[in-house]
Coordinates of N, CA and C in Angstrom, one line a residue:
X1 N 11.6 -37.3 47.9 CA 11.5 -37.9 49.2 C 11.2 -36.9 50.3
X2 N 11.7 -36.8 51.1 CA 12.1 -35.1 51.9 C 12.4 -34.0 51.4
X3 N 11.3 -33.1 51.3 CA 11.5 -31.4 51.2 C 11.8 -30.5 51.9
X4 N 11.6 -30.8 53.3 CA 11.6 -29.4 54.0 C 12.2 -30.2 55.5
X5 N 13.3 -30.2 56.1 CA 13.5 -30.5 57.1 C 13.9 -30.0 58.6
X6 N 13.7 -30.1 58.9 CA 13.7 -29.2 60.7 C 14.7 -30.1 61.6
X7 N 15.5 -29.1 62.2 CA 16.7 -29.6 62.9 C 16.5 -28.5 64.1
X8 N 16.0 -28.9 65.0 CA 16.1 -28.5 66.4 C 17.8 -28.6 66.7
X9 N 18.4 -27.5 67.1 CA 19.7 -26.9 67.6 C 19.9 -26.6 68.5
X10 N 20.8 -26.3 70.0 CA 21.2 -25.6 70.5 C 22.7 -25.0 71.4
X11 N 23.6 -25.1 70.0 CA 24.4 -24.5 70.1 C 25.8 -25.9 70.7
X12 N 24.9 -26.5 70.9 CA 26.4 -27.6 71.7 C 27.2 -28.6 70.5
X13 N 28.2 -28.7 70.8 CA 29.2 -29.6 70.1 C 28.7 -31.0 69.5
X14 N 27.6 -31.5 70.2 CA 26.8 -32.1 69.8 C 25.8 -32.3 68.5
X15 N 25.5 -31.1 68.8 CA 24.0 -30.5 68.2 C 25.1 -30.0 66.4
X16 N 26.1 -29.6 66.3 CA 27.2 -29.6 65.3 C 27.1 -31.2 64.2
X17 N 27.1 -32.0 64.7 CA 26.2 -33.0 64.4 C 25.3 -33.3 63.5
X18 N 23.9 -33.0 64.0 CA 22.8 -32.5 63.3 C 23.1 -31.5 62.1
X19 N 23.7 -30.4 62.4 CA 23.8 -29.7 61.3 C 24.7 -30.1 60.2
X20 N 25.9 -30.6 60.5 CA 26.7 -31.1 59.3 C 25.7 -32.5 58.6
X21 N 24.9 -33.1 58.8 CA 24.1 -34.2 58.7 C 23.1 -33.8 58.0
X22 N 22.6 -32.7 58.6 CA 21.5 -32.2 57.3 C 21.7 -31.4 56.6
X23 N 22.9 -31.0 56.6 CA 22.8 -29.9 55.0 C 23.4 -31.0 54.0
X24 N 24.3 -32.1 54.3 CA 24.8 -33.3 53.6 C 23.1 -34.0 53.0
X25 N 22.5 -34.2 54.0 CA 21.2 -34.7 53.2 C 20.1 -33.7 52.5
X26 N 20.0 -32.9 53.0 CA 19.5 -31.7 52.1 C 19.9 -31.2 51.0
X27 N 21.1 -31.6 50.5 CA 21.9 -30.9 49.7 C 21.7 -32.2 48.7
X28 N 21.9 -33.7 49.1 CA 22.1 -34.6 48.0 C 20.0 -34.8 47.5
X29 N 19.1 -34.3 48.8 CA 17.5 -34.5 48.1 C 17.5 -33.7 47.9
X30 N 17.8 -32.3 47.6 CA 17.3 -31.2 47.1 C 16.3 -30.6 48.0
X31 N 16.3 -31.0 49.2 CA 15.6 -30.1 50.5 C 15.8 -28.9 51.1
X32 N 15.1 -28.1 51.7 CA 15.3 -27.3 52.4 C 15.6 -27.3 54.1
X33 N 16.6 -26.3 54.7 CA 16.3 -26.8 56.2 C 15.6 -25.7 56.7
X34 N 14.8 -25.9 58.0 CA 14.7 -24.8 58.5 C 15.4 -25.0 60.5
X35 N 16.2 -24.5 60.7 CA 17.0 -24.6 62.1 C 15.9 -24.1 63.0
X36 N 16.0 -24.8 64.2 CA 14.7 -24.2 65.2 C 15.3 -24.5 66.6
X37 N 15.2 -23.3 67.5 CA 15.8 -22.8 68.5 C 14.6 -23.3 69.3
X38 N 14.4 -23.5 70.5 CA 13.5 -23.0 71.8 C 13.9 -23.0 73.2
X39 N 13.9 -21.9 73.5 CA 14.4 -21.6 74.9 C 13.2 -21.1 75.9
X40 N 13.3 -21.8 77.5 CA 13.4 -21.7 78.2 C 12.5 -20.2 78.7
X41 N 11.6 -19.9 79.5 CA 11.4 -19.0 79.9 C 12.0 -18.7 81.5
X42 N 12.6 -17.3 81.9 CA 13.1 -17.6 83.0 C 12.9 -18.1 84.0
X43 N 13.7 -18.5 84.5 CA 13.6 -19.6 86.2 C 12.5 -18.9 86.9
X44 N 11.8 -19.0 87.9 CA 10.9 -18.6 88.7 C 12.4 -18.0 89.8
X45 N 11.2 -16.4 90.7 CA 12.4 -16.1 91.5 C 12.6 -16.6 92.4
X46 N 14.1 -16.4 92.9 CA 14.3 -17.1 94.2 C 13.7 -16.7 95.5
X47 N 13.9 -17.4 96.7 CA 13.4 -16.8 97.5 C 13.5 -15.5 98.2
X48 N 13.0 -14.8 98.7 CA 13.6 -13.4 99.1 C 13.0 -12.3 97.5
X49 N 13.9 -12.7 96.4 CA 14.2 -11.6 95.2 C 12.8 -10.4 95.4
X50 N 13.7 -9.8 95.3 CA 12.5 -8.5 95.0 C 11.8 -8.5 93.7
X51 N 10.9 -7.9 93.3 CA 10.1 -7.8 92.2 C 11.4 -7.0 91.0
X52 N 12.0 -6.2 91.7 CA 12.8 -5.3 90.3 C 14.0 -6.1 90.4
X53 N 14.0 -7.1 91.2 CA 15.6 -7.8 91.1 C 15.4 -8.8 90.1
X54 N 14.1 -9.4 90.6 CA 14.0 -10.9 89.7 C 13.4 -10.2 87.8
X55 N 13.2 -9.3 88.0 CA 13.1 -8.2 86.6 C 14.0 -8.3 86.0
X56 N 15.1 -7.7 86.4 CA 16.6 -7.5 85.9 C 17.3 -8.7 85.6
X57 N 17.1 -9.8 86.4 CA 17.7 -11.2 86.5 C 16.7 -11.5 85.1
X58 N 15.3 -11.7 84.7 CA 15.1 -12.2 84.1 C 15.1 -11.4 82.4
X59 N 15.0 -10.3 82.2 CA 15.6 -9.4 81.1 C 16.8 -10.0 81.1
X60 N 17.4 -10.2 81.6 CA 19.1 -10.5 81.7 C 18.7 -11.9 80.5
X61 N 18.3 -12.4 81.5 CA 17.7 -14.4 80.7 C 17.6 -14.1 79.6
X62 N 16.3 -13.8 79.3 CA 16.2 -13.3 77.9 C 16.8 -12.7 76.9
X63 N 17.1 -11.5 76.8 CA 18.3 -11.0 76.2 C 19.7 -12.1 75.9
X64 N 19.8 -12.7 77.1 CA 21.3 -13.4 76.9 C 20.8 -14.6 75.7
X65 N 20.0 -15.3 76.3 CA 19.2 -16.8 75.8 C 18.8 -16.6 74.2
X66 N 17.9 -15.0 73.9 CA 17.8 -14.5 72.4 C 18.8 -14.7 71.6
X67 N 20.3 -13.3 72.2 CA 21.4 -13.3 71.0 C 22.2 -15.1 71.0
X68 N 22.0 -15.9 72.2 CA 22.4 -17.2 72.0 C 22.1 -17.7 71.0
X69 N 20.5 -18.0 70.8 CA 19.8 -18.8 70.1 C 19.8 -18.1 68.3
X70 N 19.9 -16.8 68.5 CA 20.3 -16.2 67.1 C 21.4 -16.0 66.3
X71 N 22.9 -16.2 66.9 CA 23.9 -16.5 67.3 C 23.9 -18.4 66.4
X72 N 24.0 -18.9 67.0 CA 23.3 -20.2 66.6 C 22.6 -20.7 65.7
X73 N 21.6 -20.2 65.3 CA 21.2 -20.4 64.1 C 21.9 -19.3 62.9
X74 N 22.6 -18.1 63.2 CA 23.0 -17.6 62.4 C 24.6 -18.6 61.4
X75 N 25.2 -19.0 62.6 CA 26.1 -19.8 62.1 C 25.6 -20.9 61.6
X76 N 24.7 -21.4 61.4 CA 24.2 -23.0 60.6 C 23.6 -21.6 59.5
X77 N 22.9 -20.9 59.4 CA 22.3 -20.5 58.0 C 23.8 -19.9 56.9
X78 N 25.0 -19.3 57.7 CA 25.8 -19.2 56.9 C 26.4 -20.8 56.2
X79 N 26.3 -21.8 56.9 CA 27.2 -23.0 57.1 C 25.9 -23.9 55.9
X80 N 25.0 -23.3 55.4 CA 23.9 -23.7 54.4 C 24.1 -22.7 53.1
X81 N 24.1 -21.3 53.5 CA 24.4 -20.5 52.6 C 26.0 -21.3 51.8
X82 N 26.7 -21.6 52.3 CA 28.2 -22.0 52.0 C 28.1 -23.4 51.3
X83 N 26.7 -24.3 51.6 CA 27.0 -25.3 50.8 C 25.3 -25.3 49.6
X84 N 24.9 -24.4 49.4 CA 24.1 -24.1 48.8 C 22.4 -24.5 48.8
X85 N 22.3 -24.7 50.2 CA 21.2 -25.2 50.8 C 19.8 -24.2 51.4
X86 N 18.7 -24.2 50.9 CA 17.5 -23.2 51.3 C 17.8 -23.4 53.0
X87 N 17.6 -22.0 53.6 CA 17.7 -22.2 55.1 C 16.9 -20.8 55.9
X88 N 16.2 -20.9 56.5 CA 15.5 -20.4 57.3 C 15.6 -20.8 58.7
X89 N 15.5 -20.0 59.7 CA 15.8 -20.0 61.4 C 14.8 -19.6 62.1
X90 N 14.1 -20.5 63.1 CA 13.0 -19.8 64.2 C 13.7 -20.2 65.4
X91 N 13.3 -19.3 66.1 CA 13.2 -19.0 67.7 C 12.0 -19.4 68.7
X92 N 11.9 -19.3 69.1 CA 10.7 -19.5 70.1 C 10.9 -20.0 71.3
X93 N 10.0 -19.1 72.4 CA 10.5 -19.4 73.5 C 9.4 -20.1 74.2
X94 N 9.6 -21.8 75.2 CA 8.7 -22.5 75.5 C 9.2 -23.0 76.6
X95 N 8.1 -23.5 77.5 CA 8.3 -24.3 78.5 C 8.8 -25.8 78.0
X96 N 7.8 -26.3 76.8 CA 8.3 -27.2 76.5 C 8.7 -27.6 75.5
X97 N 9.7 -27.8 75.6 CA 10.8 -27.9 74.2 C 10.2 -29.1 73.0
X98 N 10.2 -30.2 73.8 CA 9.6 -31.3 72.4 C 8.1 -31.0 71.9
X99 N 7.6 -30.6 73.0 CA 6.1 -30.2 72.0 C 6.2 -29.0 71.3
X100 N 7.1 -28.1 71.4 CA 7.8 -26.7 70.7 C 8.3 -27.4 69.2
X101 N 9.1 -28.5 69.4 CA 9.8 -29.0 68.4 C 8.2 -29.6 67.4
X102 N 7.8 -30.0 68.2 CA 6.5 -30.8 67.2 C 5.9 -30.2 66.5
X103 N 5.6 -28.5 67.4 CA 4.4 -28.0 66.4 C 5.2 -27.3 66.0
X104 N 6.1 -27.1 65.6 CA 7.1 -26.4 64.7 C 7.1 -27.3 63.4
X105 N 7.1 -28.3 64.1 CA 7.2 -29.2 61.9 C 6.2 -29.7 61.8
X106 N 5.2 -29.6 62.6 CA 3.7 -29.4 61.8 C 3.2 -28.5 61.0
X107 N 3.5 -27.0 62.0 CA 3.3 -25.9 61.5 C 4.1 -25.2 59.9
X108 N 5.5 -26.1 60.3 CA 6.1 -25.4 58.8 C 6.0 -26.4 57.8
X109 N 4.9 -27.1 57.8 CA 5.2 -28.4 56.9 C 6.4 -28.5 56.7
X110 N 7.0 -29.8 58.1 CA 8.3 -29.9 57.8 C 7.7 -31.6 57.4
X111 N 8.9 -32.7 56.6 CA 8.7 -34.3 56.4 C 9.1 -34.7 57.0
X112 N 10.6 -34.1 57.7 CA 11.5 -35.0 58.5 C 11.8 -33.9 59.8
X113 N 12.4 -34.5 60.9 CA 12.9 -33.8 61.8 C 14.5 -34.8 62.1
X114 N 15.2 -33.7 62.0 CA 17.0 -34.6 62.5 C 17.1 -33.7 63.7
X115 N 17.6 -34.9 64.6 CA 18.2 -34.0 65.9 C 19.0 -34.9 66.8
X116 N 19.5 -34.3 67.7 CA 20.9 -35.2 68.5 C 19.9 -35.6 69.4
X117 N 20.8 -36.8 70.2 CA 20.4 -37.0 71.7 C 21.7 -37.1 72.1
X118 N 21.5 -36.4 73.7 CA 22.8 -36.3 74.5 C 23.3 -37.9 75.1
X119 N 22.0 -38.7 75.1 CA 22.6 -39.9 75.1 C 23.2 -39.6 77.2
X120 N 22.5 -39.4 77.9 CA 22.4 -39.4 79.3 C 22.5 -40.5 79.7
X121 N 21.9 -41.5 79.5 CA 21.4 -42.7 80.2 C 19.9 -42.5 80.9
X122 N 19.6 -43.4 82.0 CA 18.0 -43.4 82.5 C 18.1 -42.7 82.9
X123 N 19.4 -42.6 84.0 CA 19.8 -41.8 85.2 C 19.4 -40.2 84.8
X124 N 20.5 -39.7 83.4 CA 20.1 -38.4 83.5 C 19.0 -38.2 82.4
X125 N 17.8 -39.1 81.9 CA 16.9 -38.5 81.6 C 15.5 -38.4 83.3
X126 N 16.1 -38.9 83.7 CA 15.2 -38.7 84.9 C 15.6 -37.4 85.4
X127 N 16.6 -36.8 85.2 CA 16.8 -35.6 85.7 C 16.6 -34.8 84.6
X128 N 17.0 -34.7 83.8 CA 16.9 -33.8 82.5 C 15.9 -34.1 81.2
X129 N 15.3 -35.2 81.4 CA 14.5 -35.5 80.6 C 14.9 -35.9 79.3
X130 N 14.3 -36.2 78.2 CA 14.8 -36.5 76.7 C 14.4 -36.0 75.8
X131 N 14.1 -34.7 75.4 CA 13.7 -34.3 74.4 C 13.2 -34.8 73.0
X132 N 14.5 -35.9 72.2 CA 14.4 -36.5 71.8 C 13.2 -37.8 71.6
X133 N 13.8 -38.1 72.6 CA 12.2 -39.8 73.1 C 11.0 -38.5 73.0
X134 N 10.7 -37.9 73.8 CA 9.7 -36.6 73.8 C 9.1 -37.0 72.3
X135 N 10.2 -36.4 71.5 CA 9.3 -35.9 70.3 C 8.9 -37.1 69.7
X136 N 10.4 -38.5 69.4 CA 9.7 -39.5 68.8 C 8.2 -39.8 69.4
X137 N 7.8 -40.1 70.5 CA 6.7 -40.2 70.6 C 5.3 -39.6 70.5
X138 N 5.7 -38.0 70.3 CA 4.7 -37.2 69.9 C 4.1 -37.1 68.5
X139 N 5.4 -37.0 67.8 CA 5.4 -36.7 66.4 C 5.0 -37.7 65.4
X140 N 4.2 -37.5 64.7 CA 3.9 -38.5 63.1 C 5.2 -38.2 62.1
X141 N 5.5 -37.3 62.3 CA 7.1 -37.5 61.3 C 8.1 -38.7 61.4
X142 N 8.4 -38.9 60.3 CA 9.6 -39.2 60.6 C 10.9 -38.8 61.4
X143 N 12.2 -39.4 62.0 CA 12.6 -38.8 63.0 C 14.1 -39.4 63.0
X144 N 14.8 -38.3 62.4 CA 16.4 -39.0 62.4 C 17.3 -38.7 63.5
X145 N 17.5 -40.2 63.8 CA 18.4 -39.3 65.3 C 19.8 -39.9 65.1
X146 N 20.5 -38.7 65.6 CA 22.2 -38.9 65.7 C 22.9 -38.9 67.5
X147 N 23.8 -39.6 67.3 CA 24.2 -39.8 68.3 C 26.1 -39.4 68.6

């Protein structure tokens, strides 16, 4: 049925979720996961910042946002290693996260994609948007969502 599955992560209590969820289903089809990170490129600077300020501020972003996201998928690759599940981890850094998510399980021939929704309401997807809705509508995959 499902061989290769992609679980967009990022680190929240939430997203804990997803991961206990697909190594359980990975583990009873005999699939693989692969965990996929995408982060944010830095804020644009503020007003005033100097060129070497908004430098340092955004090295800072990166570096911090990197060992996060690696950090992150390192604990789900042990937490697969532990229950005997194939696991691989990408990174990638994007503006936009759900089309990041999409061509990620196009690109790795993934069958399925599991991932949370924070479950906002209208209110805070008008502010924060839905990654989620995002992908179901982009993606020809299938699309398991946890809540």
């Amino acid at each position: 049925m499902f061989k290769h599955i992609l679980v967009p992560v990022d680190g929240s209590d939430l997203a804990e979720r997803a991961v206990e969820t697909s190594l359980e289903l990975a583990k009873r089809l005999g699939a693989r996961i692969t965990a996929f990170v995408a982060e944010p490129m830095p804020p644009l600077p503020a007003m005033g910042a100097t060129p070497a300020s908004y430098a340092r501020e955004a090295d800072t972003h990166l570096a911090r946002t990197e060992a996060h996201a690696w950090t992150v998928l390192g604990r789900f690759g042990n937490r697969a290693a532990e229950v005997g599940v194939g696991f691989e981890g990408k990174f990638v850094r994007s503006e936009a996260v759900d089309q990041a998510i999409v061509d990620a399980a196009e690109e790795l021939g993934c069958d399925l994609i599991v991932m949370v929704t924070h479950g906002r309401g209208t209110f805070g997807e008008l502010l924060f948007g839905s990654h989620t809705k995002n992908v179901l509508a982009r993606s020809k995959l299938p699309l398991l969502v946890l809540r």
